[in-house]
Structure formats: C-alpha cells, structure tokens
C-alpha cells in the first residue's frame, strides 16, 4: 500500500519514548491506523503451543517454572513421542488453530534429540499447519536441519532489554540470544521473538526491548508480548503487578514500530479481563495462543476465547486450506464433543 507505514530499522530511544509519551487515545489511534494498513483488523492468527519436553531446564531464567534451579513443584518429563505430538497437532487443527508450536525446556537441543524433532516438524507440516519450535539456543548446523525439515518459525525471545537482561538470566548472555536469531534468519526460517513485561523492568527497559526487535535487519515476523505469570517458587513470584495500561501501551508501540509483524498476546492472558484483551486487539495485537494451557501456566479456556471473538466480531485468520464454513464447523464440532480438556501436554 502506498500510504502504509514504512518498516524502519533505525528507531532511536527518543523516538520510541515519544510514542510512549503520547496521550493514550492518540497512541491507540495511531496504532490502529498502522494496523489497518497491513492487516485485516477483525482477524486474529490462532496458534496452539505444546510442551514436548517439560522441566529440568539448566537455565536460571527467574520467571520460569521449568528451570531446574527452582522448586516450583513441576515434574520433569522426557521428550514426547512423535505420535503423541501429531495427535495433539490434529486436535489443534480441528479446534481452529493454524499454527502449531512445539516447545522444549532445553538450553539447546542435543544431537540425539534432533532426529525426533525433525520428524515432528515434517509430520505436523504434512497436516497443513504452520510449524514453530522453541528449543533453546541453535547452532548454524541445527538451524539448517530444522529449516530443511520445513520448520516455518523459530521462537527465541529476547525477554527484556540488554541492560536488564542479566538481572533475569545469568546462564546465557543477551548476545547468545542474538546469535541464535542470526542463525535462524540465515537458515531461511522466520523469526518469532518478543519479551516479557512485568518482571520489575523500567519503562526504559521496555523501550530497549522494542528497539532491539524493531532494529533487526529484518524485523521478526511474529512478536510475542508476554505478561509475567508469577509462579510460586520462582524469584519473581512476589514482583509488583504491571499496570494493565502500561501493557496496552507497549502493544501499541510494538505495532507502530513493527507494522508488518504479528503481535501476539502470549503468557498472562488468563489474568486479563475480556476488556483488557479487547483493548490489546484494538492496540494492534493480532495473534494469540489458544487453549487451556500455555506450556506450564494457565491460559484462557477455549470457550472463553471463542465467545470473546464472537462478541468482538473477530475471526481466526485463515492460514489453512479451509473455507470459513468448514473451519467454523470444525470449531463448533470440537466444542460439542467436549473432547479432552487439554490440547497441550502438561507434566
């Protein structure tokens, strides 16, 4: 579109600060205007996330119940069998998801696990779903293996600003994360990378996070914005709550800075009211994780998501070869059967 907001990779701190400093209504109006230039404002991309290996992660991320450094009551679990993963992927597709994301609590995937991971990608892809994985750090070789298998997206969040990063994680550096993203991009895969809000960071840290993402040579195709889920036993279990309006402001600024990226509401939706989620969609969020569990923390029930979509006049973004009637029928059929309450594996 000739009048569409340009995609820039040279944002300054002062420019991003000026966006955050706008009156709330002006910021949301600008974000919604940019959003409509690049997307259908009444469609939301729907993804399902499955934990294919839970717990006992050697990283010390202070927000994460899967870290082996903290006692959160989460039981560790071995890598799921390929057949179980495909079964969950079929359920996800029947429920209206168009992207299937698989996550493993690893520092990096081991050589012995790669054949199983590669086979998961191939078989999920064969179902007609977009594929995404998050497996920790990737070398050039492992990124190439996943790309050759047909993996569409690789998720590797920056989490926060470079300045705040070592307050949250010490077992890998910010540069380690950038190196993995570089390996992913060079392999030809798309990038899913965002951060977590509400970990005790400052407003300046939120600016730093968005600048890092937006100023990449190629902006991430998908940008998850998570709200911290405080889990008992982690170092952040008693951190102060984030102001909901600060969260919405960050969504809006992310939309303006990364106009062609999908901005995803990820962890923390279970604590958001329908009104807060609706405002996030207006601010430019156009992707969600769908279902009852997000790796190891709660997510809104599928019924609630569908009911909110209906109230707002929002439709799932069409990414699989089904017409509207077929996809709607599949969703309704799933709900009527009241099949297994979890589309995810939870240890």
CSV table of C-alpha atoms in Angstrom, one decimal, residues 23-328:
chain,number,residue,atom,x,y,z
A,23,UNK,CA,-1.9,10.6,25.3
A,24,UNK,CA,-3.3,7.1,25.5
A,25,UNK,CA,-6.1,7.8,23.0
A,26,UNK,CA,-3.7,9.3,20.5
A,27,UNK,CA,-1.4,6.3,20.8
A,28,UNK,CA,-4.1,3.8,20.3
A,29,UNK,CA,-5.5,5.7,17.3
A,30,UNK,CA,-2.1,5.8,15.7
A,31,UNK,CA,-1.5,2.0,16.4
A,32,UNK,CA,-4.9,1.1,15.0
A,33,UNK,CA,-4.3,3.2,11.8
A,34,UNK,CA,-1.0,1.4,11.2
A,35,UNK,CA,-2.6,-1.9,12.0
A,36,UNK,CA,-5.3,-1.4,9.3
A,37,UNK,CA,-2.6,-0.6,6.7
A,38,UNK,CA,-1.1,-4.0,7.0
A,39,UNK,CA,-3.8,-6.4,8.4
A,40,UNK,CA,-7.5,-7.1,8.5
A,41,UNK,CA,-8.4,-5.5,11.8
A,42,UNK,CA,-11.0,-8.2,12.5
A,43,UNK,CA,-8.8,-11.2,12.1
A,44,UNK,CA,-6.5,-12.8,14.7
A,45,UNK,CA,-4.0,-15.5,14.0
A,46,UNK,CA,-4.5,-18.5,16.2
A,47,UNK,CA,-1.7,-20.8,17.4
A,48,UNK,CA,-1.5,-23.8,19.7
A,49,UNK,CA,1.5,-24.5,21.9
A,50,UNK,CA,2.6,-27.9,23.1
A,51,UNK,CA,5.3,-28.7,25.6
A,52,UNK,CA,7.3,-31.6,24.0
A,53,UNK,CA,9.7,-31.7,26.9
A,54,UNK,CA,8.9,-30.1,30.3
A,55,UNK,CA,11.1,-29.2,33.3
A,56,UNK,CA,14.7,-29.6,34.5
A,57,UNK,CA,16.0,-26.9,32.2
A,58,UNK,CA,19.6,-25.9,33.1
A,59,UNK,CA,18.9,-22.2,32.5
A,60,UNK,CA,18.2,-19.9,35.5
A,61,UNK,CA,15.5,-17.6,34.0
A,62,UNK,CA,14.0,-16.1,37.1
A,63,UNK,CA,10.4,-16.1,35.6
A,64,UNK,CA,10.4,-19.8,34.5
A,65,UNK,CA,8.8,-22.7,36.4
A,66,UNK,CA,10.7,-25.1,34.1
A,67,UNK,CA,14.1,-24.0,35.4
A,68,UNK,CA,15.9,-26.7,37.3
A,69,UNK,CA,17.2,-24.0,39.6
A,70,UNK,CA,13.9,-23.5,41.4
A,71,UNK,CA,11.5,-25.7,43.3
A,72,UNK,CA,8.1,-25.0,41.7
A,73,UNK,CA,6.5,-28.4,42.0
A,74,UNK,CA,6.8,-29.0,38.3
A,75,UNK,CA,7.8,-32.6,37.4
A,76,UNK,CA,10.4,-33.1,34.7
A,77,UNK,CA,9.4,-35.0,31.6
A,78,UNK,CA,11.2,-36.7,28.8
A,79,UNK,CA,10.8,-35.8,25.1
A,80,UNK,CA,7.3,-36.7,23.9
A,81,UNK,CA,7.0,-39.4,21.4
A,82,UNK,CA,6.4,-38.2,17.8
A,83,UNK,CA,3.0,-40.0,17.7
A,84,UNK,CA,1.7,-38.1,20.7
A,85,UNK,CA,2.8,-34.8,19.3
A,86,UNK,CA,1.0,-35.5,16.0
A,87,UNK,CA,-2.2,-36.5,17.9
A,88,UNK,CA,-2.1,-33.1,19.7
A,89,UNK,CA,-1.5,-31.3,16.4
A,90,UNK,CA,-4.6,-32.9,14.8
A,91,UNK,CA,-6.7,-31.8,17.8
A,92,UNK,CA,-5.3,-28.3,17.5
A,93,UNK,CA,-6.2,-28.1,13.8
A,94,UNK,CA,-9.7,-29.4,14.5
A,95,UNK,CA,-10.1,-26.6,17.1
A,96,UNK,CA,-9.2,-23.8,14.6
A,97,UNK,CA,-5.5,-23.4,15.1
A,98,UNK,CA,-3.4,-22.6,12.0
A,99,UNK,CA,0.0,-22.8,13.6
A,100,UNK,CA,1.4,-25.5,15.9
A,101,UNK,CA,4.2,-24.5,18.2
A,102,UNK,CA,6.4,-27.1,20.0
A,103,UNK,CA,8.5,-26.1,23.0
A,104,UNK,CA,11.2,-28.0,24.9
A,105,UNK,CA,12.9,-26.9,28.1
A,106,UNK,CA,16.4,-27.2,26.9
A,107,UNK,CA,19.5,-24.9,26.9
A,108,UNK,CA,20.0,-26.3,23.4
A,109,UNK,CA,18.8,-29.4,21.6
A,110,UNK,CA,21.1,-32.4,21.9
A,111,UNK,CA,22.3,-34.2,18.8
A,112,UNK,CA,20.5,-37.4,19.9
A,113,UNK,CA,17.1,-35.5,20.0
A,114,UNK,CA,17.4,-33.8,16.6
A,115,UNK,CA,16.0,-36.8,14.5
A,116,UNK,CA,12.8,-36.9,16.7
A,117,UNK,CA,12.4,-33.1,16.5
A,118,UNK,CA,12.9,-33.1,12.7
A,119,UNK,CA,10.3,-35.9,12.3
A,120,UNK,CA,7.8,-33.9,14.4
A,121,UNK,CA,8.3,-30.9,12.1
A,122,UNK,CA,7.8,-33.0,8.9
A,123,UNK,CA,4.6,-34.7,10.2
A,124,UNK,CA,3.0,-31.6,11.6
A,125,UNK,CA,3.8,-29.7,8.4
A,126,UNK,CA,2.1,-32.6,6.5
A,127,UNK,CA,-1.2,-31.8,8.3
A,128,UNK,CA,-1.3,-28.4,6.7
A,129,UNK,CA,-0.3,-26.5,9.8
A,130,UNK,CA,2.3,-23.8,10.0
A,131,UNK,CA,5.1,-25.1,12.3
A,132,UNK,CA,7.0,-23.3,15.0
A,133,UNK,CA,9.5,-24.6,17.6
A,134,UNK,CA,11.4,-23.2,20.6
A,135,UNK,CA,14.2,-25.4,21.7
A,136,UNK,CA,16.8,-23.0,23.2
A,137,UNK,CA,20.0,-21.9,21.5
A,138,UNK,CA,20.7,-23.1,18.0
A,139,UNK,CA,24.0,-23.6,16.1
A,140,UNK,CA,24.1,-22.9,12.4
A,141,UNK,CA,24.0,-26.7,11.7
A,142,UNK,CA,20.9,-27.3,13.8
A,143,UNK,CA,19.1,-24.3,12.4
A,144,UNK,CA,19.8,-25.7,8.9
A,145,UNK,CA,18.5,-29.1,9.9
A,146,UNK,CA,15.2,-27.6,11.1
A,147,UNK,CA,14.9,-25.4,8.0
A,148,UNK,CA,15.5,-28.4,5.8
A,149,UNK,CA,12.7,-30.3,7.6
A,150,UNK,CA,10.3,-27.4,6.7
A,151,UNK,CA,10.1,-25.5,10.0
A,152,UNK,CA,8.4,-22.2,9.3
A,153,UNK,CA,9.1,-20.3,12.5
A,154,UNK,CA,11.6,-20.5,15.3
A,155,UNK,CA,10.8,-18.8,18.7
A,156,UNK,CA,13.6,-17.4,20.7
A,157,UNK,CA,12.6,-14.4,22.9
A,158,UNK,CA,15.0,-11.6,23.9
A,159,UNK,CA,12.9,-11.4,27.1
A,160,UNK,CA,13.9,-7.8,28.0
A,161,UNK,CA,16.4,-5.0,27.3
A,162,UNK,CA,20.1,-5.7,27.1
A,163,UNK,CA,20.6,-3.6,30.2
A,164,UNK,CA,18.1,-5.5,32.4
A,165,UNK,CA,18.9,-8.9,31.0
A,166,UNK,CA,21.5,-10.1,33.5
A,167,UNK,CA,19.1,-9.3,36.3
A,168,UNK,CA,16.8,-12.0,35.0
A,169,UNK,CA,19.2,-14.6,33.4
A,170,UNK,CA,22.8,-15.4,34.1
A,171,UNK,CA,23.3,-18.8,32.3
A,172,UNK,CA,23.3,-17.3,28.8
A,173,UNK,CA,24.1,-13.9,27.5
A,174,UNK,CA,22.0,-11.5,25.5
A,175,UNK,CA,24.4,-11.9,22.7
A,176,UNK,CA,23.8,-15.7,22.8
A,177,UNK,CA,20.2,-14.9,22.0
A,178,UNK,CA,21.1,-12.6,19.2
A,179,UNK,CA,23.5,-15.2,17.8
A,180,UNK,CA,20.7,-17.8,17.7
A,181,UNK,CA,18.3,-15.4,16.0
A,182,UNK,CA,21.0,-14.8,13.4
A,183,UNK,CA,21.5,-18.5,12.8
A,184,UNK,CA,17.7,-18.9,12.4
A,185,UNK,CA,17.4,-16.0,9.9
A,186,UNK,CA,20.4,-17.2,7.9
A,187,UNK,CA,18.9,-20.6,7.6
A,188,UNK,CA,15.8,-19.1,5.9
A,189,UNK,CA,13.3,-19.7,8.7
A,190,UNK,CA,11.1,-16.9,10.0
A,191,UNK,CA,11.6,-15.5,13.5
A,192,UNK,CA,9.3,-15.4,16.4
A,193,UNK,CA,10.8,-13.2,19.1
A,194,UNK,CA,9.5,-10.9,21.8
A,195,UNK,CA,9.7,-10.4,25.5
A,196,UNK,CA,8.1,-10.4,28.9
A,197,UNK,CA,6.6,-7.4,30.7
A,198,UNK,CA,6.1,-7.1,34.5
A,199,UNK,CA,9.4,-8.6,35.7
A,200,UNK,CA,10.4,-5.4,37.5
A,201,UNK,CA,11.8,-3.7,34.5
A,202,UNK,CA,11.6,0.0,34.0
A,203,UNK,CA,9.8,1.9,31.2
A,204,UNK,CA,13.3,2.5,29.7
A,205,UNK,CA,13.8,-1.3,29.5
A,206,UNK,CA,10.6,-1.7,27.6
A,207,UNK,CA,11.9,0.8,25.1
A,208,UNK,CA,15.2,-1.0,24.9
A,209,UNK,CA,13.4,-4.4,24.2
A,210,UNK,CA,11.3,-2.9,21.4
A,211,UNK,CA,14.2,-1.1,19.8
A,212,UNK,CA,16.3,-4.4,19.8
A,213,UNK,CA,13.4,-6.2,18.0
A,214,UNK,CA,12.5,-3.4,15.5
A,215,UNK,CA,16.0,-2.5,14.6
A,216,UNK,CA,17.0,-6.0,13.5
A,217,UNK,CA,18.0,-6.1,9.8
A,218,UNK,CA,14.7,-8.0,9.2
A,219,UNK,CA,12.1,-7.5,11.8
A,220,UNK,CA,10.6,-10.6,13.5
A,221,UNK,CA,7.6,-11.9,11.6
A,222,UNK,CA,6.0,-12.7,15.0
A,223,UNK,CA,6.4,-10.7,18.2
A,224,UNK,CA,5.0,-12.3,21.4
A,225,UNK,CA,4.4,-9.8,24.2
A,226,UNK,CA,4.0,-11.8,27.4
A,227,UNK,CA,2.8,-10.6,30.8
A,228,UNK,CA,4.6,-12.2,33.6
A,229,UNK,CA,2.8,-15.1,35.2
A,230,UNK,CA,4.0,-15.2,38.7
A,231,UNK,CA,4.8,-18.8,39.8
A,232,UNK,CA,5.4,-19.7,43.4
A,233,UNK,CA,9.0,-20.9,43.9
A,234,UNK,CA,10.5,-18.6,41.2
A,235,UNK,CA,12.4,-15.5,42.2
A,236,UNK,CA,9.8,-13.3,40.6
A,237,UNK,CA,6.8,-14.7,42.5
A,238,UNK,CA,6.3,-11.5,44.6
A,239,UNK,CA,7.2,-8.8,42.0
A,240,UNK,CA,4.8,-5.9,41.8
A,241,UNK,CA,1.9,-6.2,39.3
A,242,UNK,CA,2.3,-4.5,36.0
A,243,UNK,CA,-0.2,-1.6,35.3
A,244,UNK,CA,-2.5,-3.0,32.6
A,245,UNK,CA,-2.4,0.3,30.7
A,246,UNK,CA,1.4,0.1,30.5
A,247,UNK,CA,0.9,-3.4,28.9
A,248,UNK,CA,-1.5,-2.0,26.3
A,249,UNK,CA,0.8,1.0,25.6
A,250,UNK,CA,3.6,-1.5,24.9
A,251,UNK,CA,1.4,-3.5,22.5
A,252,UNK,CA,0.5,-0.2,20.7
A,253,UNK,CA,4.1,0.9,20.4
A,254,UNK,CA,5.2,-2.5,19.2
A,255,UNK,CA,2.5,-2.3,16.5
A,256,UNK,CA,3.7,1.1,15.3
A,257,UNK,CA,7.4,0.1,15.3
A,258,UNK,CA,6.8,-3.3,13.6
A,259,UNK,CA,3.8,-2.7,11.4
A,260,UNK,CA,4.0,-5.9,9.3
A,261,UNK,CA,4.7,-8.3,12.2
A,262,UNK,CA,2.1,-10.3,14.0
A,263,UNK,CA,2.0,-9.0,17.6
A,264,UNK,CA,1.0,-11.9,19.8
A,265,UNK,CA,-0.8,-11.9,23.2
A,266,UNK,CA,1.0,-14.8,24.9
A,267,UNK,CA,1.5,-15.7,28.5
A,268,UNK,CA,-0.6,-13.8,31.0
A,269,UNK,CA,-3.9,-13.8,29.1
A,270,UNK,CA,-5.5,-15.9,31.8
A,271,UNK,CA,-5.2,-12.9,34.2
A,272,UNK,CA,-6.5,-10.4,31.6
A,273,UNK,CA,-10.2,-9.4,31.6
A,274,UNK,CA,-12.1,-9.5,28.3
A,275,UNK,CA,-12.0,-5.8,28.3
A,276,UNK,CA,-8.2,-5.7,28.5
A,277,UNK,CA,-7.8,-8.3,25.8
A,278,UNK,CA,-10.2,-6.3,23.6
A,279,UNK,CA,-8.2,-3.2,24.1
A,280,UNK,CA,-5.0,-5.1,23.2
A,281,UNK,CA,-6.6,-6.2,19.9
A,282,UNK,CA,-7.5,-2.6,19.2
A,283,UNK,CA,-3.9,-1.6,20.0
A,284,UNK,CA,-2.7,-3.9,17.3
A,285,UNK,CA,-2.3,-7.4,18.8
A,286,UNK,CA,-3.5,-9.9,16.2
A,287,UNK,CA,-2.2,-13.3,17.3
A,288,UNK,CA,-3.0,-15.5,20.4
A,289,UNK,CA,-2.1,-18.8,21.8
A,290,UNK,CA,-5.3,-20.8,22.0
A,291,UNK,CA,-6.5,-23.3,24.6
A,292,UNK,CA,-6.3,-24.1,28.2
A,293,UNK,CA,-2.6,-24.3,29.0
A,294,UNK,CA,0.4,-22.4,27.8
A,295,UNK,CA,3.4,-24.7,28.4
A,296,UNK,CA,3.1,-24.9,32.2
A,297,UNK,CA,1.0,-21.9,33.1
A,298,UNK,CA,-2.8,-21.3,32.7
A,299,UNK,CA,-4.3,-19.8,29.5
A,300,UNK,CA,-8.0,-18.8,29.0
A,301,UNK,CA,-10.4,-21.6,28.2
A,302,UNK,CA,-11.1,-22.3,24.6
A,303,UNK,CA,-14.8,-21.5,25.1
A,304,UNK,CA,-13.9,-18.1,26.5
A,305,UNK,CA,-11.7,-17.2,23.6
A,306,UNK,CA,-14.4,-18.2,21.1
A,307,UNK,CA,-17.0,-16.3,23.0
A,308,UNK,CA,-14.9,-13.1,23.0
A,309,UNK,CA,-14.1,-13.4,19.3
A,310,UNK,CA,-17.9,-13.7,18.7
A,311,UNK,CA,-18.7,-10.6,20.8
A,312,UNK,CA,-16.0,-8.6,19.0
A,313,UNK,CA,-16.7,-9.8,15.5
A,314,UNK,CA,-13.2,-11.3,15.2
A,315,UNK,CA,-12.5,-14.3,13.1
A,316,UNK,CA,-9.5,-16.6,13.1
A,317,UNK,CA,-7.0,-15.7,10.4
A,318,UNK,CA,-7.3,-18.1,7.6
A,319,UNK,CA,-3.9,-19.9,7.1
A,320,UNK,CA,-5.1,-23.4,6.2
A,321,UNK,CA,-7.0,-24.6,3.1
A,322,UNK,CA,-10.5,-24.5,4.6
A,323,UNK,CA,-13.2,-22.0,3.8
A,324,UNK,CA,-14.9,-20.1,6.6
A,325,UNK,CA,-17.8,-22.5,6.9
A,326,UNK,CA,-15.5,-25.6,7.2
A,327,UNK,CA,-13.4,-24.0,9.9
A,328,UNK,CA,-16.4,-22.7,11.9
